[in-house]
Amino acid sequence: MDQLLIRTHNGLIQGYVQNGVRTWKAIPYAEPPVEERRFRKPLPARPWAGVRSGDMTVPLAPQRVNPTGGAFRLKRDQIPQSEDCLYVNVWAPDEPAPQPLPVMVWIHGGAFVTGGGGLPIYDGSELARRGGLIVVSLSYRLGPLGFTHFSPFSGQSEDGYVSNAGLLDQIEALRWVKHNIAAFGGDPQQVTVFGESAGSMSIAALLAMPAARGLFTRAIMQSGASQAISDSHGKLLTKGLLGILGIQENQLERLQEVPAEEILRAADELKQAAGASAVMLFQPVVDGKLLPVTPLEAVAAGSAAGIEIIIGTNRDEGALFIPEDMPMLTKEQNARAYTAVTGSKEAASWIEAYPATVEGQRQAMTELFFWRSALQFAEAQLPHAAVWMYRYDYAMVPGDPLLGTAFHSAEIPFVFNNLDLLAGAGMPVNEEMRSVAERMQEAWTSFAKRGQPSTPSLPWPAYDAEERWTMVFGADSAVTRDPDADKRRMLTGGSDRRTT
């Protein structure tokens, strides 16, 4: 068998060489979640006959697409969308290694409503080639199709409508990796999951879910930590969605007949009704079974014992969400929003410390939503495994309203070292940017290979409750002791000792 023809448990797939690495795209890991499978748990993909081509495009899960292409100007409105979206992509070095290689599995972000594992910005070629390891990306169900809390309304059926379907998809994809990645040259005992935003929040949930135990050994969490809504909140949202669709709670079978576009429209209407200060409507829900408690509670209790993590945020996360011309929320709206997303009654007083300006509100979102949750998660995991903390500070285009900040998602093309893609979209790329990308990529792959991100060119000590070493990635990356210590104490309750 040649090096591009791989036998998986489901059948043969023919790969190809792209950018100096072997590539296999659009490999099904689960049955299509369509018709009677919609809103149900994923089932393993069925075997296929003959040889499947590995050069197909992975469709996006049904979603709303930004026609401008977003911060990186990478338009995705020409990529097909389909509920049949449960696929993985695999990249491997051009030459097979004598020993099984570590594996990195990417879980994409997008607020649980947009994105896809097949987007070009997530191409794993450079990561696999320079890192000398296997890279996998996965897609999962999104929005109302992936994160509606149906299990309370589904009775006792073993194959009824579920909650957290998108997380169950991710678990099924990781099971596929465990059972198949050896055929591609990967080591199923050395799997690192990494993700950004909702992808990182998904990893937080996976670390708390009993069904995900044993499927990965390390985790890298970029700009996202513990995020989940309560059972009661999830039920209210589900009832609201069903009401808009005109479906009774005892008639869930009618959901099979509703076009996906109509379900998306109902979700849009539900969000509009929720108001300007509403948090993400579709996200993991604490259902008491699949996700027994919040990820933060579970990790603090040892659910992820032995799993080393890298966790961090970007210096200017809020810049992506709060443009220069955005109307400011009222004081009351801000207080309600941050109380909801932080789960702390103190948020109403915290927000008072930030000026009612665009820059002030950007900083509030960065620190209250992203940085605080990362700090809490790191503290919760410290008694159970090694933790490394980072902050991404690099600004690509100084002076630009957005690209001159370290905005939410800005680190992604550096982690994947896909700067040529940005250059092709008309963005300036220079040697300093390439150097930052190399340092980040070296740290990420070192962690996947050896369980710690220190490299000869960039020493990175672990985070602890005394020194709180934090790697700051920038033009001159360096480790810093306890950055913004006073603000950290305010946001995490003033403790300077390890939490248990």
Coordinates of C-alpha atoms in Angstrom, one line a residue:
M1 CA 0.0 0.0 0.0
D2 CA 1.4 3.4 -0.9
Q3 CA 1.9 6.2 1.7
L4 CA -1.2 8.1 0.6
L5 CA -3.7 5.2 0.5
I6 CA -4.8 4.6 4.1
R7 CA -7.0 1.9 5.4
T8 CA -9.3 3.2 8.2
H9 CA -11.8 1.1 10.2
N10 CA -14.4 2.4 7.7
G11 CA -12.6 1.9 4.5
L12 CA -9.8 3.0 2.2
I13 CA -9.1 6.7 1.6
Q14 CA -6.7 8.2 -1.0
G15 CA -4.7 11.2 0.1
Y16 CA -2.6 13.7 -1.7
V17 CA 0.5 15.8 -1.1
Q18 CA -0.1 19.5 -0.5
N19 CA 2.4 22.1 0.8
G20 CA 4.9 19.3 1.4
V21 CA 2.7 17.2 3.6
R22 CA 0.4 14.2 3.1
T23 CA -3.2 15.3 3.3
W24 CA -6.6 13.6 3.7
K25 CA -9.7 15.7 3.8
A26 CA -13.4 15.2 4.5
I27 CA -13.1 11.8 6.2
P28 CA -16.5 11.0 7.8
Y29 CA -16.3 10.2 11.5
A30 CA -20.0 9.9 12.2
E31 CA -23.2 9.2 10.3
P32 CA -24.7 12.4 8.8
P33 CA -27.0 14.0 11.4
V34 CA -29.9 14.5 9.0
E35 CA -33.5 13.5 8.9
E36 CA -34.2 11.1 11.8
R37 CA -30.6 11.6 13.1
R38 CA -31.1 15.4 13.5
F39 CA -30.7 16.4 17.2
R40 CA -29.7 12.9 18.2
K41 CA -26.3 11.6 19.4
P42 CA -23.8 10.9 16.7
L43 CA -23.3 7.3 15.6
P44 CA -19.9 6.1 14.1
A45 CA -19.6 6.5 10.4
R46 CA -20.7 3.5 8.3
P47 CA -18.1 1.6 6.2
W48 CA -17.8 2.5 2.5
A49 CA -16.9 0.4 -0.5
G50 CA -14.0 1.1 -2.8
V51 CA -11.6 4.0 -2.3
R52 CA -12.8 7.3 -1.0
S53 CA -11.1 10.5 -2.3
G54 CA -9.4 12.6 0.3
D55 CA -9.4 15.9 -1.6
M56 CA -13.1 16.9 -1.0
T57 CA -14.3 20.1 0.7
V58 CA -15.8 19.8 4.2
P59 CA -19.1 21.7 4.2
L60 CA -19.8 24.2 6.9
A61 CA -22.5 23.4 9.4
P62 CA -25.6 25.6 8.7
Q63 CA -24.7 29.1 10.0
R64 CA -24.8 32.8 9.2
V65 CA -21.7 34.0 7.4
N66 CA -20.0 37.4 7.6
P67 CA -19.9 38.6 3.9
T68 CA -16.9 40.8 4.6
G69 CA -14.6 37.9 5.6
G70 CA -14.1 39.2 9.1
A71 CA -10.9 40.4 10.6
F72 CA -8.6 38.4 8.2
R73 CA -10.7 39.2 5.1
L74 CA -11.0 35.5 4.4
K75 CA -14.5 35.1 2.9
R76 CA -16.3 31.9 3.3
D77 CA -19.7 32.6 1.6
Q78 CA -18.7 30.3 -1.3
I79 CA -18.1 27.3 1.0
P80 CA -21.1 25.0 0.8
Q81 CA -23.2 24.5 4.0
S82 CA -24.9 21.2 5.0
E83 CA -26.1 19.4 8.1
D84 CA -24.0 16.6 6.7
C85 CA -20.9 18.2 8.3
L86 CA -19.3 15.6 10.6
Y87 CA -15.9 15.1 9.1
V88 CA -12.2 15.3 10.0
N89 CA -9.1 16.4 8.0
V90 CA -5.7 14.9 8.6
W91 CA -2.2 16.2 7.8
A92 CA 1.0 14.2 8.2
P93 CA 4.7 14.8 7.4
D94 CA 5.7 13.8 3.8
E95 CA 7.8 10.9 5.0
P96 CA 6.4 8.3 7.4
A97 CA 8.3 8.2 10.7
P98 CA 9.8 5.1 12.2
Q99 CA 7.9 5.7 15.4
P100 CA 4.3 6.8 16.0
L101 CA 4.0 10.6 16.0
P102 CA 2.2 12.8 18.6
V103 CA -1.2 14.1 17.4
M104 CA -2.8 17.6 17.7
V105 CA -6.6 17.8 17.2
W106 CA -8.0 21.3 16.5
I107 CA -11.5 22.3 17.7
H108 CA -12.6 25.5 15.9
G109 CA -14.3 28.5 17.5
G110 CA -17.1 30.8 16.4
A111 CA -19.3 31.4 19.5
F112 CA -20.8 27.9 18.9
V113 CA -22.7 29.3 15.9
T114 CA -20.2 29.8 13.1
G115 CA -16.9 28.3 11.7
G116 CA -15.8 24.9 10.5
G117 CA -12.8 22.6 10.8
G118 CA -12.2 22.9 7.1
L119 CA -11.6 26.6 6.8
P120 CA -8.3 27.5 5.1
I121 CA -7.1 29.5 8.2
Y122 CA -7.0 26.1 10.0
D123 CA -4.9 24.3 7.4
G124 CA -2.6 22.1 9.4
S125 CA 0.1 21.7 6.7
E126 CA 2.8 23.9 8.3
L127 CA 2.1 22.7 11.8
A128 CA 2.5 19.1 10.7
R129 CA 5.6 19.8 8.5
R130 CA 7.5 22.0 10.9
G131 CA 6.4 20.2 14.0
G132 CA 6.9 16.7 12.8
L133 CA 3.6 15.5 14.0
I134 CA 0.0 14.6 12.9
V135 CA -2.6 17.3 12.8
V136 CA -6.4 16.7 12.8
S137 CA -9.2 19.2 12.5
L138 CA -12.8 18.4 13.1
S139 CA -16.2 19.9 12.4
Y140 CA -19.3 19.7 14.7
R141 CA -22.9 20.8 14.8
L142 CA -23.5 24.4 15.6
G143 CA -26.1 26.8 16.9
P144 CA -29.6 25.5 17.5
L145 CA -28.8 22.3 15.6
G146 CA -25.9 21.5 17.9
F147 CA -26.6 23.2 21.3
T148 CA -30.3 23.1 22.0
H149 CA -31.2 21.5 25.4
F150 CA -33.6 18.8 24.2
S151 CA -32.9 15.9 26.6
P152 CA -35.4 17.1 29.2
F153 CA -38.2 16.9 26.6
S154 CA -37.1 13.6 25.0
G155 CA -38.3 11.0 27.5
Q156 CA -36.3 7.9 28.4
S157 CA -35.4 6.7 25.0
E158 CA -31.8 5.6 24.6
D159 CA -31.7 7.2 21.1
G160 CA -33.8 10.3 21.9
Y161 CA -33.1 13.9 21.3
V162 CA -30.0 15.1 23.1
S163 CA -28.5 18.1 24.7
N164 CA -24.9 19.2 23.9
A165 CA -25.0 17.5 20.5
G166 CA -22.0 19.5 19.3
L167 CA -19.9 18.3 22.2
L168 CA -21.0 14.7 21.6
D169 CA -19.8 15.2 18.0
Q170 CA -16.4 16.3 19.2
I171 CA -16.2 13.2 21.5
E172 CA -17.1 11.0 18.5
A173 CA -14.4 12.6 16.4
L174 CA -11.9 12.0 19.2
R175 CA -13.0 8.4 19.4
W176 CA -12.3 8.2 15.6
V177 CA -8.8 9.6 16.2
K178 CA -8.2 7.0 19.0
H179 CA -9.2 4.1 16.7
N180 CA -7.8 5.3 13.4
I181 CA -4.9 7.7 13.8
A182 CA -2.3 4.9 14.0
A183 CA -3.0 4.1 10.3
F184 CA -1.8 7.7 9.5
G185 CA 1.4 7.3 11.6
G186 CA -0.1 8.9 14.8
D187 CA 0.2 7.8 18.4
P188 CA -3.3 7.5 19.9
Q189 CA -1.7 7.7 23.4
Q190 CA -0.3 11.2 22.7
V191 CA -3.2 13.3 21.6
T192 CA -3.3 17.0 22.4
V193 CA -6.5 18.9 21.8
F194 CA -6.2 22.6 21.1
G195 CA -8.9 25.2 20.2
E196 CA -9.8 28.9 20.3
S197 CA -12.8 30.7 21.7
A198 CA -15.8 28.3 21.5
G199 CA -13.2 25.6 20.6
S200 CA -11.4 26.3 23.9
M201 CA -14.6 26.5 25.8
S202 CA -15.5 23.1 24.3
I203 CA -12.2 21.7 25.6
A204 CA -13.1 23.0 29.1
A205 CA -16.4 21.1 28.8
L206 CA -14.6 17.9 27.5
L207 CA -12.3 18.1 30.5
A208 CA -15.4 17.9 32.7
M209 CA -17.3 15.2 30.7
P210 CA -17.0 11.5 31.8
A211 CA -17.5 10.4 28.2
A212 CA -14.4 12.2 27.1
R213 CA -12.0 10.7 29.6
G214 CA -9.0 8.9 28.1
L215 CA -9.5 10.4 24.6
F216 CA -6.7 13.0 24.9
T217 CA -3.6 13.6 27.2
R218 CA -3.0 17.3 26.9
A219 CA -4.9 20.5 26.1
I220 CA -4.2 24.0 24.8
M221 CA -6.9 26.5 25.5
Q222 CA -6.8 29.8 23.5
S223 CA -9.1 32.6 24.7
G224 CA -11.8 30.5 26.3
A225 CA -12.5 28.6 29.5
S226 CA -15.4 27.4 31.6
Q227 CA -18.6 28.4 29.8
A228 CA -22.0 26.8 30.3
I229 CA -25.6 27.6 31.0
S230 CA -27.8 26.0 33.6
D231 CA -30.4 23.3 33.0
S232 CA -33.2 25.8 33.8
H233 CA -31.8 28.4 31.4
G234 CA -31.4 25.8 28.7
K235 CA -35.0 24.6 29.1
L236 CA -36.3 28.2 28.8
L237 CA -34.4 28.7 25.6
T238 CA -35.6 25.4 24.1
K239 CA -39.2 26.3 24.9
G240 CA -38.7 29.6 23.3
L241 CA -37.3 28.1 20.1
L242 CA -40.0 25.5 19.9
G243 CA -42.6 28.2 20.4
I244 CA -41.3 30.2 17.5
L245 CA -41.3 27.1 15.4
G246 CA -44.9 26.3 16.5
I247 CA -43.9 22.9 17.8
Q248 CA -45.3 21.4 21.1
E249 CA -42.9 19.9 23.6
N250 CA -44.6 16.5 23.0
Q251 CA -44.2 16.7 19.2
L252 CA -40.4 16.8 18.8
E253 CA -40.6 14.4 15.9
R254 CA -41.9 17.3 13.8
L255 CA -38.4 18.8 14.1
Q256 CA -37.2 16.3 11.5
E257 CA -39.4 18.0 8.8
V258 CA -38.4 21.6 9.5
P259 CA -35.8 23.0 7.0
A260 CA -32.5 24.0 8.6
E261 CA -32.9 27.6 7.4
E262 CA -36.2 27.9 9.3
I263 CA -34.5 26.7 12.4
L264 CA -31.8 29.3 12.0
R265 CA -34.4 32.0 11.5
A266 CA -36.1 30.9 14.7
A267 CA -32.8 31.1 16.5
D268 CA -32.3 34.6 15.1
E269 CA -35.7 35.7 16.3
L270 CA -35.0 34.2 19.7
K271 CA -31.8 36.1 20.0
Q272 CA -33.5 39.3 19.0
A273 CA -36.1 38.8 21.7
A274 CA -33.4 38.2 24.3
G275 CA -32.1 41.7 23.9
A276 CA -28.8 43.5 23.4
S277 CA -27.3 42.3 26.7
A278 CA -28.0 38.6 26.1
V279 CA -25.0 36.2 26.3
M280 CA -24.5 33.4 23.8
L281 CA -27.8 31.5 23.5
F282 CA -26.4 28.3 22.2
Q283 CA -23.5 26.8 24.2
P284 CA -22.8 23.9 26.5
V285 CA -25.5 23.2 29.1
V286 CA -25.2 21.6 32.5
D287 CA -27.6 18.8 31.9
G288 CA -26.6 16.8 35.0
K289 CA -25.6 13.7 33.0
L290 CA -23.3 14.3 30.0
L291 CA -22.0 17.5 31.6
P292 CA -22.8 16.9 35.3
V293 CA -21.6 20.3 36.7
T294 CA -19.9 23.4 35.2
P295 CA -16.4 22.8 33.8
L296 CA -14.8 24.9 36.4
E297 CA -16.4 22.9 39.2
A298 CA -15.5 19.6 37.6
V299 CA -11.9 20.5 37.0
A300 CA -11.5 21.9 40.5
A301 CA -12.7 18.5 41.8
G302 CA -10.1 16.7 39.7
S303 CA -12.0 15.6 36.6
A304 CA -8.9 16.4 34.5
A305 CA -6.3 15.1 36.8
G306 CA -3.0 14.4 35.0
I307 CA -3.9 16.4 31.9
E308 CA -1.4 19.2 31.4
I309 CA -2.8 22.4 29.9
I310 CA -1.6 25.6 28.3
I311 CA -4.2 28.4 28.8
G312 CA -4.1 32.0 27.8
T313 CA -5.8 35.1 26.3
N314 CA -5.0 38.0 24.0
R315 CA -4.3 41.4 25.3
D316 CA -7.1 43.1 23.4
E317 CA -9.8 40.4 23.1
G318 CA -12.6 42.9 23.1
A319 CA -11.4 44.8 20.1
L320 CA -13.0 42.3 17.8
F321 CA -16.4 42.6 19.3
I322 CA -16.6 46.4 20.0
P323 CA -15.9 48.4 16.9
E324 CA -15.2 52.2 17.1
D325 CA -18.8 53.2 16.1
M326 CA -20.6 50.7 18.3
P327 CA -23.2 52.3 20.6
M328 CA -22.4 51.8 24.3
L329 CA -24.7 49.7 26.5
T330 CA -26.3 51.5 29.4
K331 CA -24.9 51.1 32.9
E332 CA -27.7 48.7 33.7
Q333 CA -27.3 46.6 30.6
N334 CA -23.6 46.3 31.2
A335 CA -24.1 45.2 34.8
R336 CA -26.7 42.6 33.7
A337 CA -24.5 41.3 30.9
Y338 CA -21.3 40.9 33.0
T339 CA -23.2 39.5 36.0
A340 CA -24.6 36.8 33.6
V341 CA -21.3 35.9 31.9
T342 CA -19.1 35.9 35.0
G343 CA -21.7 34.4 37.4
S344 CA -20.6 36.9 40.0
K345 CA -22.7 39.6 41.6
E346 CA -19.5 41.6 42.0
A347 CA -19.4 42.2 38.2
A348 CA -21.7 45.2 38.6
S349 CA -19.1 46.9 40.7
W350 CA -16.2 45.7 38.6
I351 CA -17.6 47.3 35.5
E352 CA -17.6 50.7 37.3
A353 CA -13.8 50.6 37.0
Y354 CA -13.9 50.8 33.2
P355 CA -14.8 54.1 31.4
A356 CA -17.9 54.2 29.2
T357 CA -15.8 54.5 26.1
V358 CA -15.0 52.1 23.3
E359 CA -11.5 51.4 24.7
G360 CA -12.9 51.1 28.2
Q361 CA -15.5 48.6 27.2
R362 CA -13.0 46.6 25.1
Q363 CA -10.8 46.3 28.1
A364 CA -13.7 45.3 30.3
M365 CA -14.7 42.4 28.0
T366 CA -11.0 41.3 27.7
E367 CA -10.5 41.2 31.4
L368 CA -13.9 40.3 33.0
F369 CA -14.9 37.7 30.4
F370 CA -11.8 36.2 29.0
W371 CA -8.9 36.8 31.4
R372 CA -10.8 36.2 34.6
S373 CA -12.1 32.9 33.4
A374 CA -8.7 31.8 32.2
L375 CA -7.2 32.6 35.6
Q376 CA -9.9 30.7 37.4
F377 CA -9.5 27.7 35.2
A378 CA -5.7 27.7 35.7
E379 CA -6.1 27.9 39.5
A380 CA -8.6 25.0 39.4
Q381 CA -6.3 22.7 37.5
L382 CA -3.1 23.6 39.4
P383 CA -3.6 20.9 42.2
H384 CA -4.1 18.2 39.5
A385 CA -1.6 18.8 36.7
A386 CA 1.0 21.2 35.3
V387 CA -0.3 24.4 33.8
W388 CA 1.3 27.0 31.6
M389 CA -0.2 30.5 31.1
Y390 CA 0.3 32.9 28.2
R391 CA -0.8 36.3 26.9
Y392 CA -0.7 37.2 23.2
D393 CA 0.3 40.9 22.8
Y394 CA 1.4 41.1 19.1
A395 CA -0.2 43.7 16.9
M396 CA 0.1 42.9 13.2
V397 CA -0.4 46.4 11.7
P398 CA 0.4 49.2 14.2
G399 CA -2.0 52.0 13.9
D400 CA -4.8 50.0 12.3
P401 CA -8.1 50.2 14.4
L402 CA -8.3 46.4 14.6
L403 CA -5.1 44.9 13.2
G404 CA -3.1 47.3 15.5
T405 CA -4.5 45.3 18.5
A406 CA -4.0 41.8 19.8
F407 CA -7.7 41.1 19.1
H408 CA -9.7 38.0 19.8
S409 CA -8.5 35.3 17.3
A410 CA -5.5 37.3 16.2
E411 CA -3.1 34.5 17.3
I412 CA -4.6 31.8 15.1
P413 CA -2.6 32.3 11.9
F414 CA 0.5 32.5 14.0
V415 CA -0.2 29.2 15.8
F416 CA -0.9 27.5 12.4
N417 CA 1.8 29.6 10.7
N418 CA -0.6 30.4 7.8
L419 CA 0.7 33.9 7.2
D420 CA 0.9 33.3 3.5
L421 CA -2.9 33.0 3.5
L422 CA -3.1 36.5 5.0
A423 CA -0.6 37.8 2.4
G424 CA -2.8 36.4 -0.3
A425 CA -5.8 38.3 1.1
G426 CA -3.8 41.6 0.9
M427 CA -2.5 41.9 4.4
P428 CA 1.1 42.9 5.0
V429 CA 3.3 40.1 6.2
N430 CA 6.9 40.7 7.3
E431 CA 9.8 38.8 8.9
E432 CA 8.9 39.9 12.4
M433 CA 5.5 38.3 12.0
R434 CA 7.1 35.1 10.7
S435 CA 9.4 35.1 13.7
V436 CA 6.4 35.4 16.1
A437 CA 4.7 32.5 14.3
E438 CA 7.7 30.3 14.5
R439 CA 8.1 30.9 18.3
M440 CA 4.4 30.2 19.0
Q441 CA 4.4 27.1 16.7
E442 CA 7.5 25.7 18.4
A443 CA 6.0 26.1 21.8
W444 CA 2.7 24.5 20.8
T445 CA 4.4 21.5 19.1
S446 CA 7.0 21.1 22.0
F447 CA 4.0 20.8 24.4
A448 CA 2.3 18.2 22.2
K449 CA 5.6 16.2 21.9
R450 CA 7.0 16.5 25.4
G451 CA 4.3 17.8 27.7
Q452 CA 6.0 21.2 28.3
P453 CA 6.3 24.2 25.9
S454 CA 9.8 25.4 26.8
T455 CA 12.1 25.5 23.8
P456 CA 15.9 26.4 23.7
S457 CA 15.0 29.8 22.1
L458 CA 12.1 30.5 24.5
P459 CA 12.3 29.1 28.0
W460 CA 8.8 29.0 29.6
P461 CA 8.4 27.9 33.3
A462 CA 5.1 26.5 34.5
Y463 CA 2.5 28.6 36.1
D464 CA 2.2 28.3 39.9
A465 CA 0.4 30.1 42.7
E466 CA 3.5 31.9 43.9
E467 CA 5.3 33.2 40.8
R468 CA 2.5 33.0 38.2
W469 CA 4.9 33.0 35.3
T470 CA 3.2 34.1 32.1
M471 CA 4.6 33.9 28.6
V472 CA 3.9 37.2 26.7
F473 CA 4.1 36.6 23.0
G474 CA 5.1 39.7 21.0
A475 CA 7.8 41.1 18.9
D476 CA 10.2 40.2 21.7
S477 CA 8.5 37.3 23.4
A478 CA 9.5 36.8 27.1
V479 CA 8.1 35.3 30.3
T480 CA 6.7 37.7 32.9
R481 CA 6.0 37.3 36.6
D482 CA 2.4 37.8 37.6
P483 CA 1.3 40.5 35.0
D484 CA -1.3 43.0 36.3
A485 CA -1.2 41.4 39.8
D486 CA -3.5 44.0 41.4
K487 CA -6.2 43.5 38.9
R488 CA -5.8 39.7 39.0
R489 CA -6.4 39.8 42.8
M490 CA -9.5 41.9 42.3
L491 CA -11.0 39.6 39.6
T492 CA -10.2 36.3 41.4
G493 CA -11.1 37.2 45.0
G494 CA -7.8 38.5 46.2
S495 CA -6.1 35.1 46.7
D496 CA -2.4 34.7 46.3
R497 CA -2.5 31.1 47.3
R498 CA -3.3 28.0 45.3
T499 CA -7.0 27.1 45.3
T500 CA -8.2 23.6 46.0

